[in-house]
Every structure is written in structure tokens, then in C-alpha cells.
Amino acid sequence: MVLRVILAYAMIAPMQASSLKFVPRVLRDQTFCDPRELIKQHEPNMMCMFLDSSGVMRIGRGFNLQSTGAELAFDSVGGLYQHTIKGQSTKLGDKCDCSSVACINQTQADELFVISLIQSIDISKTVFSNFELMCCDVQNAVVDITFSMGEDLLEQYVDFNSYVTGSNWDAASDYMSLSKFCFDESTSKRCQDDVGLLKNGCPCNQQEQKCSGHNACCDGEAATCCEAEISFHGVKTKNITEAWCCGLKDAICCPVPNKNSCCSKGFPHCCHDNGGVYTCCSDKWPVCCPRGLNFCCNSEYPICKPGGCHKTSGERMPSFLQGNGMMRSGAAWP
């Protein structure tokens, strides 16, 4: 990827870095998404090598000197990679003494920033399948997060990536706000800025439905907006009721927090988790039998027992009727 990024940079190098625009294939609001200013707010600009809060060697506007392909990229802009990384680091925020440590100039720093930015956009496109459909505020926040974390760390945020890809902006922002990224002093301000942009989210497209009371979208042709109580495990653990997309169209949403599940319209009575499968009963057979009994009972025979439904008097339902009361599978929060 790094070689491809450098080649891409070589094609645009004649342009001034400050004039570069990255145009996604699909543009909401008919504007260019340009994450540079957001990233510049969060990245120091030092002409000598410094160590970030994790001890990673960086230079310029956050260029990672220890990332894969960093030497090739650094040398491509005229830097002296080995001389730089073997030299003395400067404390973050201090003035560079270029008479005693290796330095680059501002033009080289700008060129490295462009290479890092293109790479971060490429990673974001790979991790988030809906990247080019995002509105600019969310797209810029995602690129800023990617720029800070890098590919390896970002890929560990599996749930966050799933929420973003699923246009569940509330869940994505809640997840990130409880993560180490927001609690680490060196990235806390950056995280809060990005979380704010994620929380606002993007408008739902024409095929999606907006989930009432939540900033989230579901496929209007194949899903229903429901709610689920999600347990977020970050630096802090917190249970939050979020929107989720039940994989059934025009479904009945089961109550929260007891059942993070939904049932089809024909079987609207939410039952229970039956061996990992959430089950549902119909209006004609509305009595949910306990776990292990894979059937429903009706109002005439409301007592569930192994082998069938019974009246309160103890009379067992005829076997030819019992087959009509089979439970149906619903859908559940993954």
C-alpha cells in the first residue's frame, strides 16, 4: 500500500499540498470532503523527530517513522531516514535544535503529511465499506481517527467499525467515548471532537429509514428499526439502549432490555432465547412455553407441559391440533 501511496503522491506532487482535494465517488451536499484542517488541529508540526505518548517516533505533521514503508516514503521526499531515527528525539512541544538533531523543512513535512493522509484515506476505505457514502463531517472524523490510530489499532475496534458501517451513529459515538482513545490524556480532546461529529451522523439515504429517537439508519426494504440494550466495555463499562436494525421487514420489536430481539408480523408475541434462537408465537397461539419446549399454546389450552398444551383442568390438547402451535424464529441483536 505504501508504494501505491507514494506513486499516487508523485502524480499530484506538482500541485501545492495546500490545494489538494480528495473527492469521494459519491458526494452528499455536493462538496469536497477535506479532513486536513481537522487533522492539523490535532497533530503537532515539528521539523525534528519526536516521540508521541505511546513512544512512537514521528516527525512533521504526525508522520509515523516506524510504520511499514516509512523509510521508503521518508527518503522519497529527500529525508535521511536512518540518520533521523538513530538521532536524538526532541520532547514533544519543544523547539527543534536543528544544529544538533536531524531536521526536515516545511515543504518536506507537507509532503509527508500528504502521503500519510492518502494512506489514512485508503485504510478508511478498506475498513469502512460505506466510506464514500458518508457525509463530510463523519468522513473527516473517520479519517482523523484512522490517521491517529493507524490500521492495526483501528482494526481492533471491531464493534466501532461495525456501528459506523451500519450507519448507527449513536452507537459508534457511544462506543468511542468509552474507549481508551477518549480517556488517554494525549488523545482525549481529539477523540471528543471526533465523537461530536460522529454523534451528529449523516442523513439517511432514500432506501433507509431513520430510527425514531436515535441517530441511526436501517434498510427500509429489508429491516426494521428496533432497540437493544448494549453493554459497552471500554475503559468504563456502561449499558446503553441503542437503535439496532432487526433483519425482518415490518417486524415487531421485543421489549428492552429483557429481549434484544424482534418477531415477524405473523408471530408478534416475543418469547425467549431458546438455545441461542429467539422465538415468537402467533396471535392464535400466544402463550410462550418455557425454554426447551419448542411450541406455543392457545388460550383454551394455556398450560405448557412436556408433550403438549393442557387445559387448567389437566386435559391435554389433541395431538392433531398441537402441530399448529409451533414457535417461529425471530431475529436478535448479534
Coordinates of C-alpha atoms in Angstrom, one line a residue:
M1 CA 0.0 0.0 0.0
V2 CA 2.8 2.4 0.9
L3 CA 4.4 2.2 -2.6
R4 CA 1.0 2.8 -4.2
V5 CA 0.5 5.8 -1.9
I6 CA 3.9 7.2 -2.9
L7 CA 3.1 6.7 -6.6
A8 CA -0.2 8.5 -6.1
Y9 CA 1.6 11.3 -4.4
A10 CA 4.1 11.5 -7.2
M11 CA 1.2 12.1 -9.6
I12 CA -0.1 15.1 -7.6
A13 CA 3.2 16.4 -6.3
P14 CA 3.4 19.3 -8.8
M15 CA 0.3 20.7 -7.1
Q16 CA 0.7 22.7 -3.8
A17 CA -0.1 20.5 -0.9
S18 CA -2.5 23.2 0.5
S19 CA -4.6 23.0 -2.7
L20 CA -5.1 19.2 -2.7
K21 CA -8.7 17.9 -2.7
F22 CA -9.8 14.3 -2.2
V23 CA -13.1 13.8 -4.0
P24 CA -15.1 10.7 -3.0
R25 CA -17.1 9.0 -5.7
V26 CA -20.4 9.9 -4.1
L27 CA -20.7 13.3 -2.6
R28 CA -23.5 14.3 -0.3
D29 CA -24.1 18.0 -0.1
Q30 CA -22.1 18.3 -3.4
T31 CA -19.0 19.4 -1.5
F32 CA -15.5 18.1 -1.2
C33 CA -14.6 16.2 1.9
D34 CA -11.3 17.6 3.2
P35 CA -10.1 16.3 6.5
R36 CA -6.8 18.2 6.6
E37 CA -7.8 21.0 8.8
L38 CA -9.4 18.7 11.4
I39 CA -6.2 16.6 11.4
K40 CA -4.0 19.7 11.7
Q41 CA -5.9 20.8 14.8
H42 CA -4.9 17.5 16.5
E43 CA -1.3 16.9 15.2
P44 CA 1.8 18.8 16.2
N45 CA 4.0 20.1 13.5
M46 CA 7.7 19.5 14.4
M47 CA 10.6 19.5 12.0
C48 CA 12.6 17.1 14.1
M49 CA 11.9 13.6 15.3
F50 CA 9.8 13.4 18.5
L51 CA 8.1 10.6 20.5
D52 CA 4.4 10.5 20.8
S53 CA 2.6 9.4 24.0
S54 CA 3.0 5.8 23.0
G55 CA 6.7 6.1 22.4
V56 CA 6.3 6.0 18.6
M57 CA 8.9 8.1 16.6
R58 CA 7.2 10.8 14.5
I59 CA 8.2 13.8 12.5
G60 CA 6.4 16.7 10.7
R61 CA 2.7 16.6 11.0
G62 CA 2.4 13.3 12.8
F63 CA 4.3 11.2 10.2
N64 CA 4.9 7.7 11.7
L65 CA 8.6 6.9 11.2
Q66 CA 8.0 3.3 12.4
S67 CA 5.2 2.3 10.1
T68 CA 5.6 -0.2 7.3
G69 CA 7.2 1.6 4.3
A70 CA 8.1 4.7 6.3
E71 CA 11.8 4.6 5.2
L72 CA 10.7 4.5 1.5
A73 CA 8.3 7.3 2.0
F74 CA 10.7 9.4 4.0
D75 CA 13.5 9.0 1.6
S76 CA 11.2 9.8 -1.3
V77 CA 10.8 13.4 -0.1
G78 CA 14.5 13.8 0.4
G79 CA 14.7 12.9 4.1
L80 CA 17.6 10.9 5.6
Y81 CA 15.7 8.1 7.3
Q82 CA 18.5 6.2 9.1
H83 CA 20.2 9.4 10.3
T84 CA 16.9 10.7 11.6
I85 CA 15.7 7.6 13.6
K86 CA 19.2 7.0 15.0
G87 CA 19.5 10.5 16.3
Q88 CA 18.2 12.2 19.5
S89 CA 14.5 12.8 19.8
T90 CA 13.1 16.1 20.9
K91 CA 10.5 16.4 23.6
L92 CA 7.0 17.0 22.1
G93 CA 6.3 20.7 22.0
D94 CA 9.9 21.8 22.4
K95 CA 11.7 23.8 19.7
C96 CA 13.8 21.7 17.4
D97 CA 17.6 22.5 17.6
C98 CA 18.5 21.6 14.0
S99 CA 22.2 22.3 14.7
S100 CA 22.3 19.1 16.8
V101 CA 19.4 16.9 15.6
A102 CA 18.3 15.9 12.1
C103 CA 15.5 18.1 10.7
I104 CA 13.3 18.4 7.7
N105 CA 11.9 21.5 6.2
Q106 CA 8.3 22.6 6.0
T107 CA 7.9 21.5 2.4
Q108 CA 9.1 18.0 3.2
A109 CA 6.7 18.0 6.2
D110 CA 3.8 18.9 4.0
E111 CA 4.8 16.2 1.5
L112 CA 4.9 13.6 4.3
F113 CA 1.6 14.8 5.6
V114 CA 0.0 14.3 2.1
I115 CA 1.5 10.7 2.0
S116 CA 0.1 10.0 5.5
L117 CA -3.3 11.4 4.6
I118 CA -3.6 9.4 1.4
Q119 CA -2.7 6.3 3.3
S120 CA -5.3 7.1 6.0
I121 CA -8.0 7.6 3.4
D122 CA -7.0 4.3 1.8
I123 CA -7.2 2.5 5.1
S124 CA -10.6 4.1 5.9
K125 CA -12.0 2.9 2.6
T126 CA -10.8 -0.6 3.3
V127 CA -12.2 -0.7 6.9
F128 CA -15.5 1.1 6.3
S129 CA -17.4 -0.2 3.2
N130 CA -19.7 2.8 3.3
F131 CA -16.8 5.4 3.4
E132 CA -17.6 7.1 0.1
L133 CA -21.3 7.3 1.1
M134 CA -20.6 9.2 4.3
C135 CA -21.3 12.9 4.7
C136 CA -18.2 15.0 5.1
D137 CA -18.3 15.6 8.8
V138 CA -18.4 11.8 9.5
Q139 CA -15.9 11.0 6.7
N140 CA -13.5 13.6 8.1
A141 CA -13.8 12.2 11.7
V142 CA -13.2 8.7 10.5
V143 CA -10.0 9.8 8.6
D144 CA -8.8 11.7 11.6
I145 CA -9.3 8.6 13.8
T146 CA -7.5 6.5 11.3
F147 CA -4.7 9.0 11.0
S148 CA -4.2 8.8 14.8
M149 CA -4.6 5.1 15.3
G150 CA -3.2 3.5 12.2
E151 CA -4.5 0.4 10.5
D152 CA -3.5 -2.2 13.1
L153 CA -5.1 -0.4 16.1
L154 CA -8.2 0.6 14.2
E155 CA -8.9 -2.9 13.1
Q156 CA -9.1 -3.9 16.8
Y157 CA -12.1 -1.6 17.2
V158 CA -14.4 -4.3 15.7
D159 CA -17.7 -3.1 17.2
F160 CA -17.0 0.5 16.4
N161 CA -16.2 -0.3 12.8
S162 CA -19.4 -2.3 12.6
Y163 CA -21.5 0.5 14.0
V164 CA -20.0 3.0 11.6
T165 CA -20.5 0.7 8.6
G166 CA -24.1 0.2 9.7
S167 CA -24.8 3.9 10.0
N168 CA -25.5 3.6 13.7
W169 CA -24.0 6.9 14.7
D170 CA -25.3 6.9 18.3
A171 CA -23.7 3.5 19.0
A172 CA -20.5 4.4 17.2
S173 CA -20.0 7.6 19.2
D174 CA -21.0 6.0 22.5
Y175 CA -18.6 3.2 21.9
M176 CA -15.7 5.5 21.1
S177 CA -16.5 7.9 24.0
L178 CA -15.9 5.0 26.4
S179 CA -12.7 3.8 24.7
K180 CA -9.0 4.3 25.6
F181 CA -8.8 6.8 22.7
C182 CA -11.1 9.2 24.6
F183 CA -9.6 8.5 28.1
D184 CA -5.9 8.8 27.1
E185 CA -4.9 12.4 28.0
S186 CA -2.9 12.8 24.8
T187 CA -5.9 12.0 22.5
S188 CA -8.8 12.9 24.7
K189 CA -9.5 16.3 23.0
R190 CA -9.1 14.7 19.6
C191 CA -11.5 11.9 20.5
Q192 CA -14.1 14.3 21.9
D193 CA -14.0 16.3 18.6
D194 CA -14.4 13.2 16.5
V195 CA -17.1 11.8 18.7
G196 CA -19.1 15.0 18.4
L197 CA -19.0 14.7 14.6
L198 CA -20.0 11.1 14.7
K199 CA -22.8 11.8 17.1
N200 CA -24.4 14.2 14.6
G201 CA -24.1 11.4 12.0
C202 CA -25.3 11.6 8.4
P203 CA -28.8 11.9 6.9
C204 CA -30.4 8.6 6.0
N205 CA -30.5 7.9 2.2
Q206 CA -33.7 7.3 0.3
Q207 CA -33.6 3.5 0.8
E208 CA -33.1 3.9 4.6
Q209 CA -35.4 4.7 7.4
K210 CA -34.5 7.0 10.3
C211 CA -34.8 5.2 13.7
S212 CA -37.1 7.3 15.9
G213 CA -35.3 8.7 19.0
H214 CA -31.9 7.7 17.7
N215 CA -29.3 8.9 15.2
A216 CA -29.2 5.7 13.2
C217 CA -30.5 4.4 9.8
C218 CA -31.8 1.0 8.8
D219 CA -32.5 -0.5 5.4
G220 CA -36.2 0.3 4.8
E221 CA -36.6 -2.6 2.3
A222 CA -35.2 -5.4 4.5
A223 CA -35.1 -4.3 8.1
T224 CA -36.9 -2.6 11.0
C225 CA -35.6 -0.1 13.5
C226 CA -35.7 -1.6 17.0
E227 CA -33.9 -1.1 20.2
A228 CA -31.4 -3.2 22.2
E229 CA -29.6 -2.7 25.4
I230 CA -25.9 -2.8 24.6
S231 CA -23.1 -3.3 27.1
F232 CA -20.1 -1.3 26.1
H233 CA -16.8 -2.5 27.6
G234 CA -14.1 0.2 27.3
V235 CA -12.2 2.0 30.0
K236 CA -15.6 2.1 31.6
T237 CA -18.4 -0.4 31.2
K238 CA -21.9 1.1 30.5
N239 CA -25.2 -0.3 29.4
I240 CA -26.9 1.9 26.8
T241 CA -30.2 1.5 24.9
E242 CA -29.3 1.9 21.2
A243 CA -31.1 1.5 17.9
W244 CA -30.4 -1.7 16.0
C245 CA -31.6 -2.9 12.7
C246 CA -33.8 -6.0 13.1
G247 CA -33.3 -8.2 10.0
L248 CA -37.0 -8.6 9.3
K249 CA -39.2 -6.1 7.4
D250 CA -42.2 -4.6 9.3
A251 CA -41.2 -6.6 12.4
I252 CA -42.5 -6.4 15.9
C253 CA -39.7 -5.2 18.3
C254 CA -39.4 -7.1 21.5
P255 CA -39.2 -5.2 24.8
V256 CA -35.9 -3.8 26.0
P257 CA -33.8 -4.8 28.0
N258 CA -35.2 -8.3 28.6
K259 CA -35.2 -9.3 24.9
N260 CA -32.9 -7.6 22.4
S261 CA -34.9 -9.3 19.6
C262 CA -37.8 -8.9 17.2
C263 CA -40.5 -11.1 15.6
S264 CA -42.3 -11.1 12.3
K265 CA -45.7 -9.6 11.9
G266 CA -47.4 -13.0 11.7
F267 CA -45.8 -14.1 15.0
P268 CA -45.9 -10.9 17.1
H269 CA -45.5 -12.5 20.6
C270 CA -41.9 -12.3 21.8
C271 CA -40.9 -15.4 23.8
H272 CA -37.3 -16.2 24.8
D273 CA -33.9 -17.3 23.8
N274 CA -34.3 -21.0 23.0
G275 CA -30.8 -22.4 22.7
G276 CA -29.5 -19.3 21.0
V277 CA -32.5 -18.7 18.8
Y278 CA -35.1 -16.1 19.8
T279 CA -38.6 -17.5 19.4
C280 CA -42.0 -16.0 18.7
C281 CA -45.7 -17.1 18.9
S282 CA -48.7 -16.1 16.8
D283 CA -51.9 -14.4 17.9
K284 CA -53.9 -17.7 17.7
W285 CA -51.2 -19.4 19.8
P286 CA -50.0 -16.5 22.1
V287 CA -48.7 -18.5 25.1
C288 CA -44.9 -18.8 25.1
C289 CA -43.8 -22.1 26.6
P290 CA -40.6 -22.3 28.7
R291 CA -37.2 -22.9 27.3
G292 CA -36.8 -26.4 26.0
L293 CA -40.4 -26.7 24.8
N294 CA -40.4 -25.6 21.2
F295 CA -44.1 -24.8 20.9
C296 CA -46.7 -22.2 21.8
C297 CA -50.1 -22.8 23.4
N298 CA -53.5 -21.1 22.9
S299 CA -56.0 -19.6 25.4
E300 CA -58.1 -22.8 25.6
Y301 CA -55.0 -24.9 26.4
P302 CA -52.7 -22.4 28.1
I303 CA -50.7 -24.8 30.3
C304 CA -47.3 -25.8 28.8
K305 CA -46.1 -29.3 29.7
P306 CA -43.6 -31.7 28.0
G307 CA -45.5 -33.3 25.2
G308 CA -48.1 -30.6 24.6
C309 CA -50.5 -28.0 25.8
H310 CA -53.1 -28.6 28.6
K311 CA -56.2 -27.1 29.9
T312 CA -56.2 -25.9 33.5
S313 CA -58.2 -29.0 34.3
G314 CA -55.3 -31.1 33.1
E315 CA -56.9 -32.2 29.8
R316 CA -54.2 -32.5 27.1
M317 CA -54.7 -30.9 23.7
P318 CA -55.4 -33.4 20.9
S319 CA -52.1 -34.1 19.0
F320 CA -53.6 -33.1 15.6
L321 CA -54.1 -29.6 16.9
Q322 CA -50.8 -29.3 18.6
G323 CA -48.8 -29.0 15.4
N324 CA -50.4 -25.6 14.7
G325 CA -48.6 -24.1 17.7
M326 CA -45.0 -24.4 16.6
M327 CA -42.8 -21.5 17.5
R328 CA -41.1 -19.4 14.8
S329 CA -37.6 -18.0 15.0
G330 CA -37.2 -14.2 15.3
A331 CA -34.1 -12.1 14.9
A332 CA -31.8 -10.9 17.7
W333 CA -29.0 -8.4 18.4
P334 CA -25.9 -10.2 17.3

